[in-house]
XYZ file of C-alpha atoms in Angstrom:
692
model
C 0.000 0.000 0.000
C 2.753 2.470 0.944
C 4.739 1.584 -2.177
C 1.691 2.215 -4.356
C 1.059 5.554 -2.623
C 4.616 6.689 -3.425
C 4.273 5.590 -7.074
C 0.931 7.383 -7.482
C 2.374 10.601 -6.072
C 5.382 10.379 -8.406
C 3.059 9.887 -11.380
C 0.922 12.915 -10.452
C 4.090 15.001 -9.940
C 5.083 14.066 -13.497
C 1.965 15.746 -14.914
C 0.008 12.579 -15.693
C -3.633 12.729 -16.710
C -4.245 8.973 -16.693
C -3.106 6.265 -14.270
C -3.630 2.540 -14.766
C -2.926 0.203 -11.866
C -2.691 -3.592 -12.059
C -2.373 -5.709 -8.903
C -1.753 -9.426 -8.366
C -1.976 -11.206 -4.997
C -2.564 -7.986 -3.110
C 0.461 -6.336 -4.745
C 2.975 -8.845 -3.393
C 3.338 -10.747 -6.665
C 2.808 -7.840 -9.056
C 2.256 -4.109 -8.661
C 2.227 -2.158 -11.899
C 1.388 1.500 -12.457
C 1.319 3.131 -15.895
C 1.021 6.873 -16.492
C 1.198 9.286 -19.431
C 3.400 11.894 -17.768
C 6.619 13.574 -18.860
C 8.699 10.423 -18.691
C 12.322 10.004 -17.591
C 15.350 10.954 -19.661
C 17.620 8.117 -20.713
C 20.632 9.810 -19.114
C 18.879 9.800 -15.722
C 18.078 6.087 -15.721
C 21.466 4.900 -14.303
C 20.958 6.926 -11.102
C 17.173 6.588 -10.911
C 17.171 4.158 -7.980
C 20.068 5.590 -6.019
C 19.252 7.112 -2.617
C 18.406 10.824 -2.417
C 17.914 11.060 -6.185
C 15.103 13.526 -6.855
C 14.215 16.082 -9.490
C 11.892 18.003 -7.123
C 14.583 20.010 -5.289
C 16.848 22.442 -7.125
C 18.320 24.343 -4.153
C 18.640 23.868 -0.418
C 16.085 26.640 0.186
C 13.427 24.511 -1.552
C 13.190 22.420 1.612
C 11.437 25.311 3.373
C 8.615 25.503 0.796
C 7.959 22.019 -0.574
C 5.049 21.991 -3.028
C 5.416 18.514 -4.573
C 4.564 15.052 -3.271
C 8.077 13.628 -3.459
C 11.285 15.275 -2.290
C 13.331 12.633 -0.478
C 14.374 10.481 -3.433
C 14.013 7.249 -1.460
C 10.868 5.544 -2.807
C 12.344 3.767 -5.838
C 15.622 3.173 -4.004
C 13.802 1.390 -1.190
C 11.648 -0.663 -3.550
C 14.678 -1.835 -5.563
C 16.167 -3.382 -2.400
C 13.106 -5.532 -1.611
C 11.650 -6.347 -5.052
C 12.457 -6.819 -8.723
C 11.936 -3.410 -10.268
C 11.452 -2.684 -13.958
C 11.026 0.797 -15.432
C 9.828 1.490 -18.968
C 9.734 5.170 -19.928
C 9.474 7.445 -22.955
C 9.768 11.226 -23.106
C 8.074 13.465 -25.667
C 11.299 14.141 -27.609
C 12.452 10.510 -27.618
C 11.984 8.285 -30.694
C 11.491 5.142 -28.605
C 11.014 3.962 -25.073
C 13.721 2.540 -22.819
C 13.472 -0.302 -20.354
C 15.747 -0.734 -17.325
C 15.955 -3.321 -14.540
C 17.114 -2.535 -11.015
C 18.290 -4.365 -7.926
C 19.734 -2.851 -4.753
C 19.629 0.618 -6.281
C 21.688 -0.225 -9.375
C 21.083 -1.237 -12.974
C 21.119 -5.004 -13.559
C 20.795 -7.020 -16.771
C 17.420 -8.471 -17.677
C 19.082 -11.878 -18.106
C 22.497 -13.133 -17.035
C 25.232 -12.404 -19.546
C 23.521 -9.369 -21.055
C 24.517 -5.713 -20.475
C 22.809 -3.758 -17.709
C 22.324 -0.610 -19.795
C 18.761 0.500 -20.598
C 17.493 -1.189 -23.741
C 15.292 0.495 -26.369
C 11.803 -0.894 -26.839
C 8.366 0.036 -28.060
C 6.240 2.074 -25.686
C 3.914 4.992 -25.308
C 4.675 8.345 -23.733
C 5.001 8.268 -19.987
C 6.356 5.771 -17.498
C 5.444 2.243 -16.505
C 6.857 0.937 -13.217
C 6.556 -2.781 -12.501
C 7.268 -4.148 -9.033
C 7.444 -7.954 -8.831
C 7.941 -10.323 -5.920
C 7.677 -7.694 -3.208
C 9.651 -8.670 -0.074
C 11.035 -11.757 -1.806
C 14.192 -11.462 0.286
C 12.425 -10.742 3.613
C 10.243 -13.742 4.367
C 9.260 -12.510 7.819
C 7.795 -9.386 6.244
C 5.770 -11.432 3.779
C 4.284 -13.517 6.579
C 3.074 -10.345 8.302
C 0.450 -9.801 5.594
C -2.831 -11.420 6.589
C -4.481 -12.010 3.239
C -4.294 -10.864 -0.370
C -7.868 -9.604 -0.320
C -7.189 -7.385 2.690
C -4.151 -5.838 0.983
C -6.162 -5.289 -2.189
C -8.847 -3.487 -0.152
C -6.155 -1.167 1.251
C -4.892 -0.519 -2.277
C -8.394 0.397 -3.447
C -8.711 2.768 -0.478
C -5.486 4.592 -1.431
C -6.425 4.754 -5.117
C -9.919 5.937 -4.204
C -8.606 8.790 -2.064
C -6.409 10.167 -4.837
C -9.101 9.535 -7.438
C -11.458 11.815 -5.486
C -8.874 14.563 -4.994
C -6.898 14.694 -8.262
C -9.110 16.647 -10.640
C -8.394 16.118 -14.327
C -6.679 12.763 -13.739
C -8.245 9.445 -14.772
C -7.773 6.461 -12.462
C -8.322 2.761 -13.110
C -7.410 -0.182 -10.925
C -8.000 -3.899 -11.381
C -6.673 -7.303 -10.449
C -4.290 -8.993 -12.843
C -6.241 -11.213 -15.231
C -9.662 -9.743 -14.419
C -11.641 -7.836 -16.986
C -13.721 -5.929 -14.418
C -12.312 -2.744 -12.955
C -12.183 -2.252 -9.204
C -12.088 1.536 -9.680
C -12.619 3.456 -12.882
C -12.866 7.245 -12.868
C -12.717 9.375 -16.058
C -10.575 12.488 -16.164
C -13.505 14.870 -16.746
C -15.519 13.705 -13.706
C -16.443 16.248 -11.045
C -15.680 15.795 -7.375
C -19.239 14.684 -6.594
C -19.194 12.220 -9.509
C -15.891 10.791 -8.276
C -17.335 10.328 -4.779
C -20.443 8.703 -6.299
C -18.425 6.178 -8.305
C -16.117 5.260 -5.412
C -18.237 5.633 -2.255
C -21.737 5.163 -3.660
C -24.840 7.117 -4.583
C -26.206 7.261 -1.028
C -23.488 9.595 0.199
C -23.177 11.522 -3.079
C -26.844 12.572 -2.936
C -26.451 14.064 0.548
C -23.281 16.136 0.061
C -22.965 19.844 0.788
C -20.053 22.031 -0.225
C -18.117 24.249 2.185
C -15.114 26.522 1.994
C -13.199 29.005 4.135
C -9.938 30.960 3.907
C -7.896 33.415 5.941
C -4.983 35.504 4.681
C -3.524 36.077 8.148
C -3.223 32.338 8.801
C -2.267 31.665 5.184
C -4.702 28.851 4.390
C -7.634 27.965 2.150
C -9.939 25.026 2.831
C -12.639 23.520 0.614
C -14.464 20.249 0.420
C -17.684 18.286 0.561
C -19.367 16.815 3.605
C -22.551 14.860 4.260
C -25.643 16.540 5.664
C -27.807 15.425 8.574
C -29.692 12.837 6.477
C -26.618 10.625 6.065
C -24.609 8.903 8.738
C -22.485 5.783 9.031
C -21.004 3.789 11.916
C -17.472 5.139 11.401
C -16.273 8.573 10.359
C -14.973 8.646 6.782
C -12.469 11.487 6.374
C -10.556 12.080 3.145
C -8.004 14.676 4.202
C -5.517 16.310 1.849
C -3.080 18.960 3.055
C -1.320 20.664 0.150
C -2.649 17.823 -2.066
C -0.998 15.177 0.135
C -3.166 12.427 1.635
C -2.562 12.561 5.391
C -4.259 11.751 8.673
C -5.052 14.130 11.522
C -6.742 12.991 14.707
C -7.267 16.621 15.774
C -9.232 17.494 12.619
C -11.169 14.229 12.764
C -12.220 14.728 16.378
C -13.176 18.347 15.743
C -15.468 17.314 12.864
C -17.034 14.590 15.000
C -17.767 17.107 17.751
C -19.344 19.430 15.207
C -21.676 16.688 13.944
C -22.623 15.531 17.446
C -25.399 18.148 17.531
C -26.784 17.170 14.111
C -26.561 13.352 13.970
C -28.150 10.721 16.223
C -26.039 8.945 18.801
C -23.595 6.588 17.121
C -23.849 8.349 13.744
C -20.769 9.629 11.946
C -20.301 11.766 8.810
C -18.445 11.515 5.515
C -16.099 14.422 4.797
C -13.699 15.228 1.999
C -11.412 18.126 2.943
C -8.718 19.775 0.832
C -6.563 22.142 2.870
C -4.069 24.422 1.121
C -1.528 26.079 3.438
C 1.439 28.220 2.525
C 4.370 25.777 2.053
C 6.647 27.623 4.467
C 4.061 27.049 7.231
C 3.998 23.243 6.764
C 6.545 20.615 7.790
C 5.944 17.518 5.629
C 9.026 15.645 6.815
C 7.843 14.559 10.273
C 6.692 11.009 9.468
C 8.541 8.150 7.721
C 5.637 7.465 5.346
C 4.512 11.143 5.174
C 1.215 10.085 6.730
C 1.234 13.075 9.083
C 2.309 16.685 8.705
C 2.705 19.594 11.104
C 1.552 23.115 10.328
C 1.373 26.425 12.165
C -1.791 27.727 13.878
C -3.390 24.287 13.859
C -6.062 25.058 16.465
C -7.149 28.313 14.803
C -7.394 26.702 11.348
C -9.410 23.760 12.698
C -11.829 26.158 14.362
C -12.332 28.015 11.063
C -13.075 24.721 9.280
C -15.531 23.381 11.860
C -17.321 26.731 11.975
C -17.732 26.668 8.180
C -19.111 23.113 8.313
C -21.525 23.960 11.135
C -22.725 27.024 9.239
C -23.490 25.012 6.104
C -25.197 22.275 8.127
C -27.463 24.765 9.871
C -28.467 26.281 6.509
C -29.578 22.994 4.948
C -30.891 21.318 8.103
C -34.476 22.357 7.370
C -35.752 18.879 6.472
C -34.885 15.371 7.561
C -35.416 12.019 5.834
C -36.601 9.026 7.868
C -37.191 5.397 6.896
C -40.814 4.214 7.193
C -42.388 0.782 7.389
C -45.394 -0.323 5.380
C -48.565 -1.127 7.347
C -49.823 -4.675 7.409
C -53.189 -5.360 5.721
C -56.165 -4.713 7.960
C -54.327 -2.377 10.359
C -56.334 0.654 11.424
C -54.629 3.988 11.103
C -55.238 6.416 13.956
C -55.663 10.109 13.299
C -54.433 12.983 15.390
C -56.386 16.212 15.331
C -54.303 19.361 15.287
C -55.330 23.012 15.390
C -55.624 24.811 12.102
C -52.810 27.080 13.049
C -50.428 24.154 13.162
C -50.904 23.387 9.469
C -50.116 26.929 8.516
C -46.792 26.920 10.287
C -43.711 27.051 8.112
C -40.442 25.485 9.079
C -37.868 28.174 9.730
C -34.202 27.330 9.277
C -32.235 27.523 12.504
C -29.883 30.409 12.908
C -26.261 29.744 12.010
C -24.659 29.819 15.411
C -20.939 29.532 15.800
C -20.029 26.127 17.184
C -16.911 26.086 19.322
C -15.005 23.069 20.502
C -15.125 22.230 24.193
C -11.363 22.706 24.397
C -11.798 26.268 23.070
C -14.479 27.404 25.503
C -13.368 30.169 27.858
C -14.755 29.621 31.340
C -14.352 33.226 32.518
C -16.046 36.425 31.442
C -14.430 39.732 32.464
C -17.726 41.538 31.935
C -19.455 39.575 34.707
C -19.719 41.567 37.931
C -17.765 40.190 40.875
C -18.831 40.296 44.501
C -15.808 42.425 45.427
C -17.089 45.211 43.184
C -20.241 45.426 45.333
C -18.270 46.472 48.405
C -18.419 50.202 49.265
C -15.424 52.119 47.884
C -12.885 53.244 50.442
C -10.026 55.611 49.807
C -7.846 53.876 52.358
C -8.278 50.615 50.524
C -6.767 52.014 47.366
C -4.153 54.405 48.658
C -0.871 53.212 50.014
C 0.383 53.577 53.528
C 3.335 55.752 54.430
C 6.175 55.392 56.853
C 6.130 56.999 60.288
C 8.315 59.996 59.373
C 6.138 60.829 56.352
C 2.584 61.607 57.267
C 1.453 64.467 54.996
C -2.037 65.276 53.869
C -2.448 65.219 50.114
C -5.198 65.984 47.624
C -5.659 64.669 44.086
C -6.075 67.205 41.305
C -6.924 66.024 37.788
C -8.567 69.213 36.478
C -6.022 70.600 34.027
C -6.333 71.986 30.532
C -4.929 69.494 27.992
C -1.743 70.572 26.219
C -0.711 69.310 22.783
C 2.847 67.998 22.900
C 4.809 68.725 19.727
C 8.293 67.933 20.955
C 10.229 65.814 18.464
C 12.101 64.039 21.232
C 8.871 62.825 22.842
C 7.542 61.638 19.478
C 10.771 59.721 18.892
C 10.461 58.025 22.274
C 6.856 57.060 21.492
C 7.923 55.647 18.120
C 10.642 53.613 19.833
C 8.013 51.980 22.053
C 5.800 51.158 19.059
C 8.775 49.657 17.229
C 9.363 47.236 20.119
C 5.692 46.204 20.279
C 4.950 42.464 20.489
C 1.562 41.908 18.845
C 0.637 38.569 20.419
C 1.587 39.662 23.936
C -0.305 42.939 23.517
C -3.379 40.939 22.511
C -2.968 38.757 25.609
C -3.090 41.792 27.909
C -5.912 43.415 25.921
C -8.163 40.365 26.364
C -7.009 39.067 29.736
C -8.977 38.325 32.867
C -7.330 38.991 36.208
C -7.130 35.843 38.357
C -5.322 36.955 41.486
C -2.145 37.822 43.345
C 0.263 34.881 43.579
C 3.414 36.182 45.272
C 3.785 39.721 46.621
C 7.493 39.254 47.360
C 8.424 38.301 43.800
C 5.585 40.467 42.441
C 3.791 37.719 40.514
C 0.115 37.695 39.549
C -1.981 35.240 37.516
C -4.081 36.197 34.493
C -6.101 34.253 31.940
C -6.296 35.085 28.260
C -8.472 32.903 26.096
C -7.891 29.319 27.184
C -4.406 29.930 28.577
C -3.227 30.779 32.089
C -0.186 33.014 32.596
C 2.003 34.081 35.494
C 2.951 37.750 35.123
C 5.744 39.745 36.759
C 3.529 42.729 37.526
C 6.537 44.729 38.723
C 8.092 44.609 35.255
C 4.746 45.222 33.559
C 3.926 48.175 35.844
C 7.302 49.752 35.148
C 6.728 49.556 31.379
C 3.126 50.729 31.666
C 3.894 53.812 33.773
C 6.741 54.725 31.411
C 4.290 54.583 28.473
C 1.754 56.646 30.413
C 4.468 59.239 30.997
C 5.079 59.434 27.241
C 1.415 59.388 26.254
C 0.264 62.005 28.803
C 3.453 64.060 28.630
C 2.848 67.544 30.136
C -0.774 66.558 30.869
C -0.467 64.807 34.215
C -2.681 65.323 37.200
C -1.078 66.237 40.502
C -0.863 65.007 44.070
C -0.646 68.147 46.234
C 0.891 67.992 49.713
C -0.336 70.102 52.640
C 1.878 71.136 54.304
C 4.652 70.942 51.675
C 7.607 68.626 52.251
C 11.226 69.698 52.608
C 13.143 68.115 49.718
C 16.572 68.269 51.364
C 15.305 66.468 54.458
C 13.710 63.757 52.367
C 16.851 63.245 50.320
C 18.983 63.156 53.476
C 16.893 60.312 54.897
C 17.265 58.395 51.621
C 21.028 58.984 51.611
C 21.315 57.596 55.149
C 19.443 54.453 54.140
C 21.604 54.122 51.019
C 24.743 54.586 53.078
C 23.791 51.915 55.609
C 22.537 49.454 52.976
C 24.550 49.987 49.793
C 23.594 47.969 46.714
C 25.812 45.106 45.593
C 27.262 47.204 42.764
C 28.652 49.697 45.292
C 29.776 47.211 47.953
C 33.391 47.395 46.730
C 33.476 51.212 46.593
C 35.368 52.987 49.373
C 32.840 54.730 51.602
C 35.277 57.578 52.306
C 35.447 58.460 48.607
C 31.747 59.436 48.557
C 30.754 62.829 49.963
C 27.501 61.664 51.527
C 26.914 64.932 53.402
C 26.900 67.057 50.251
C 24.561 64.866 48.190
C 21.244 66.191 49.618
C 22.207 69.815 49.055
C 23.549 69.249 45.527
C 20.483 67.275 44.360
C 18.131 69.826 45.918
C 19.892 72.656 44.077
C 19.585 70.769 40.772
C 15.866 70.300 41.245
C 15.287 73.903 42.333
C 17.201 75.231 39.307
C 15.018 73.197 36.948
C 11.736 73.665 38.802
C 10.021 75.485 35.918
C 10.738 72.695 33.427
C 9.781 70.030 35.976
C 6.517 71.790 36.720
C 5.610 72.334 33.043
C 6.444 68.883 31.724
C 6.083 66.572 34.747
C 3.846 68.436 37.248
C 6.617 68.184 39.838
C 5.837 71.342 41.824
C 8.909 72.702 43.689
C 9.194 76.146 45.344
C 12.198 78.469 45.419
C 12.869 77.424 49.018
C 13.161 73.739 48.071
C 9.710 72.746 49.269
C 7.856 69.952 47.459
C 4.256 71.015 46.863
C 3.178 68.221 44.537
C 4.148 65.211 42.428
C 2.613 63.953 39.164
C -0.457 61.720 39.189
C -0.180 59.109 36.415
C -3.276 56.973 37.013
C -6.459 58.261 38.561
C -7.239 56.463 41.817
C -3.713 55.134 42.303
C -1.265 56.862 44.671
C 2.258 55.422 44.840
C 3.913 54.484 48.102
C 5.076 57.698 49.777
C 7.723 55.678 51.597
C 9.562 55.466 48.250
C 9.418 59.243 47.704
C 12.809 60.078 49.342
C 14.663 57.558 47.199
C 12.869 58.831 44.078
C 13.958 62.413 44.759
C 17.515 61.328 45.543
C 17.856 59.392 42.256
C 16.718 62.399 40.200
C 20.175 63.871 40.732
C 22.677 61.225 39.571
C 20.341 58.980 37.475
C 18.813 61.607 35.158
C 20.795 62.906 32.194
C 20.132 66.653 32.395
C 22.463 67.492 29.451
C 20.428 65.999 26.558
C 16.728 66.656 26.081
C 15.714 63.205 24.833
C 17.905 61.407 27.377
C 16.538 63.660 30.097
C 12.923 62.798 29.293
C 13.703 59.099 28.932
C 15.633 58.770 32.202
C 13.267 60.973 34.214
C 10.213 59.001 33.062
C 12.108 55.798 33.810
C 12.700 56.917 37.396
C 9.098 58.074 37.692
C 7.872 54.673 36.468
C 10.139 52.925 38.951
C 8.695 55.067 41.746
C 5.115 54.266 40.732
C 5.783 50.509 40.523
C 4.338 48.725 43.595
C 6.965 47.709 46.117
C 7.809 44.150 47.114
C 6.029 42.893 50.224
C 6.786 39.815 52.358
C 4.353 36.981 51.770
C 1.804 36.207 54.450
C 2.980 33.553 56.892
C 0.932 30.347 57.097
C -1.729 30.364 59.810
C -0.792 28.807 63.142
C -1.948 28.795 66.719
C -2.604 32.373 67.690
C -0.806 35.142 65.863
C 2.783 35.250 64.795
C 5.136 32.296 64.719
C 4.165 28.933 66.248
C 5.369 28.618 69.847
C 6.149 25.844 72.302
C 3.540 25.238 75.089
C 6.254 25.189 77.816
C 7.613 28.528 76.654
C 4.091 29.934 76.588
C 3.536 28.895 80.224
C 6.869 30.317 81.487
C 6.321 33.574 79.613
C 2.850 33.932 81.102
C 4.161 33.384 84.651
C 6.900 36.044 84.408
C 4.688 38.448 82.455
C 6.856 38.721 79.346
C 4.848 39.117 76.084
C 5.882 36.872 73.263
C 5.388 39.594 70.670
C 6.069 43.254 71.244
C 3.520 45.878 70.345
C 5.756 47.345 67.633
C 6.120 43.960 65.899
C 2.379 43.395 66.112
C 1.758 46.839 64.671
C 4.210 46.129 61.845
C 2.508 42.832 61.033
C -0.881 44.533 60.996
C 0.511 47.187 58.639
C 1.876 44.568 56.241
C -1.415 42.708 56.250
C -3.280 45.915 55.464
C -0.798 46.774 52.727
C -1.196 43.329 51.114
C -4.952 43.803 51.066
C -4.569 47.252 49.502
C -2.110 45.902 46.933
C -4.455 43.087 45.923
C -7.320 45.547 45.425
C -5.145 47.966 43.451
C -3.962 45.217 41.113
C -7.459 43.894 40.482
C -9.436 47.121 40.217
C -6.950 49.725 38.940
C -3.702 48.454 37.446
C -4.692 45.365 35.454
C -7.833 47.029 34.024
C -5.504 49.847 32.953
C -3.187 47.301 31.293
C -6.138 45.884 29.386
C -7.108 49.342 28.156
C -3.841 50.891 26.961
C -0.726 48.770 27.515
C 1.547 48.260 24.505
C 3.425 45.096 25.432
C 7.036 45.256 24.259
C 9.376 42.383 23.510
C 11.191 42.886 26.818
C 8.030 41.873 28.682
C 8.261 38.349 27.235
C 10.699 37.570 30.035
C 8.071 38.549 32.609
C 5.184 36.451 31.233
C 5.125 32.664 31.568
C 2.414 30.333 30.256
C 1.607 27.715 32.896
C -1.525 26.014 31.553
C -3.369 25.580 28.266
C -6.875 24.138 28.119
C -6.212 22.425 24.800
C -3.064 20.860 26.211
C -4.984 19.629 29.249
C -7.581 18.062 26.972
C -4.810 16.218 25.136
C -3.491 14.907 28.455
C -6.929 13.679 29.500
C -7.479 12.050 26.103
C -4.419 9.864 26.695
C -5.717 8.708 30.071
């Protein structure tokens, strides 16, 4: 069967319009195929059966876009090692035909003592390949075949598949010595006529045509499938991908699921499907017998096909045919009275609803209202807490006249973000559903997009989002006004002290004496005061002549960053912002502003135990109670309560403010790919369960 499939594909590749197949003893004794194609040149006959000999590939790049059946050059070579192979061929410009005999990939004489060169003979245009005594030298392989009739049935199945698909090609197949044809299809027969002659009139009379294509996915599908009046015990699928007969369990199961709503239990359809995909999207070299192929966007293409089939079925499913039984003589026929209105009813075709596979159904809907949204809004739930030495009163001001930004540097920075856009990841965030906070220490949250579950580094995503907001709303920010104003030099001094006591790893080797820590607050404050007009105009950073901070920019309405990070933010504006170049200045300042707005890392909540705090020993509890020593100081308890409150606030901010903002306007860049990890796919889970 596999040998015949290879020979048929070679004949069709050669431009044949007629194929004649003769079989004896299920193809083991004789397998002969005759075509009227281009033929083989005499000069190519000596290397015809050598391995890797093919005329289908001209350059190495052809492997990436294979459009022919054959490309390996191994079919005839393999056959010559296990059978007696004879090739008779004639080209259009040749005066006669040539016959050659092969064994083990090389030319051999027809009889001992004669030359092995091809001999001239009479013949018609095309090629005739005769395979005799298949597996004559591998007896164990011959014994594996059950019966000749079973092998002949498989041969008729292969010939029938290609006879249905290959338009303009005549097929005939018969047993050696028989006058009756097993299959006979003329070259001018239509697809429906070919199905009628091979699979019968019953299925041919109930066929409906369907077709679908998509330029983005690079495919075009067409075919014929049975309607709801026809069903068999086993699904019959004739699948051709780029004109190659293949099998696909995914496509077969998807079609069966589509028909489950139209056919009775146990009924299965007949479907002929021709799928044309751009060659560079298909890998045809994944199976030894080319029975299977891989192609890109398999799930999306299958969904397009099943939707097209379901649409056509719903259009024609306005009448059904049922078998009836004749009444016996003398049987009384009962009558059922119906209202007059019933007779006047007309059968309306059902609406063409889109049928989706179970593995493609999304179980969440972001538009559905959650119970948390019914809770009364509270400002303290959304705003962040501050440290003990920062306790100002602030007001939010968003009423400001919009200003059109025409700076070339800002436009260049916006263009740079668009150039780094990742389309698929942007679509994930635009259609996601927030699942929940996973780890506040590593800043990880879970989201769902479609049928996939992702873990997201929300710290990285927030940093990119706030930077883009700074570019988009440049010079149009709201403001967070402080009352009373804060002293900038004092804030920076506190940040310098923390930096001095806990230097980062990059500065651990730097000599502490070489850094003038005492002068840093004054120098940075002077820089900010000197540039206060520019900072106020472009970034809404309101600074007075005396070095008082009256306000900071508000990037997202309803979200106030942690004021505990404010001293470090002001300190970094001195050394980390390039004040000499306009574009670099905007880029670095917005980068620091985005870093300030990014939620801070918080320790994860400890597992619950007896009482509050860490688990304790009963003996220690008793001794501590006797001497009156508390196991947990009031300051530690207060700190734990503050962290718990902050975690609750962070979870609400992520769910109700930040991630909805990501869905609305985030342009996901390629750098964010490192912060998004797919952890589950519904289709993949279905495949796992199907194996169980």
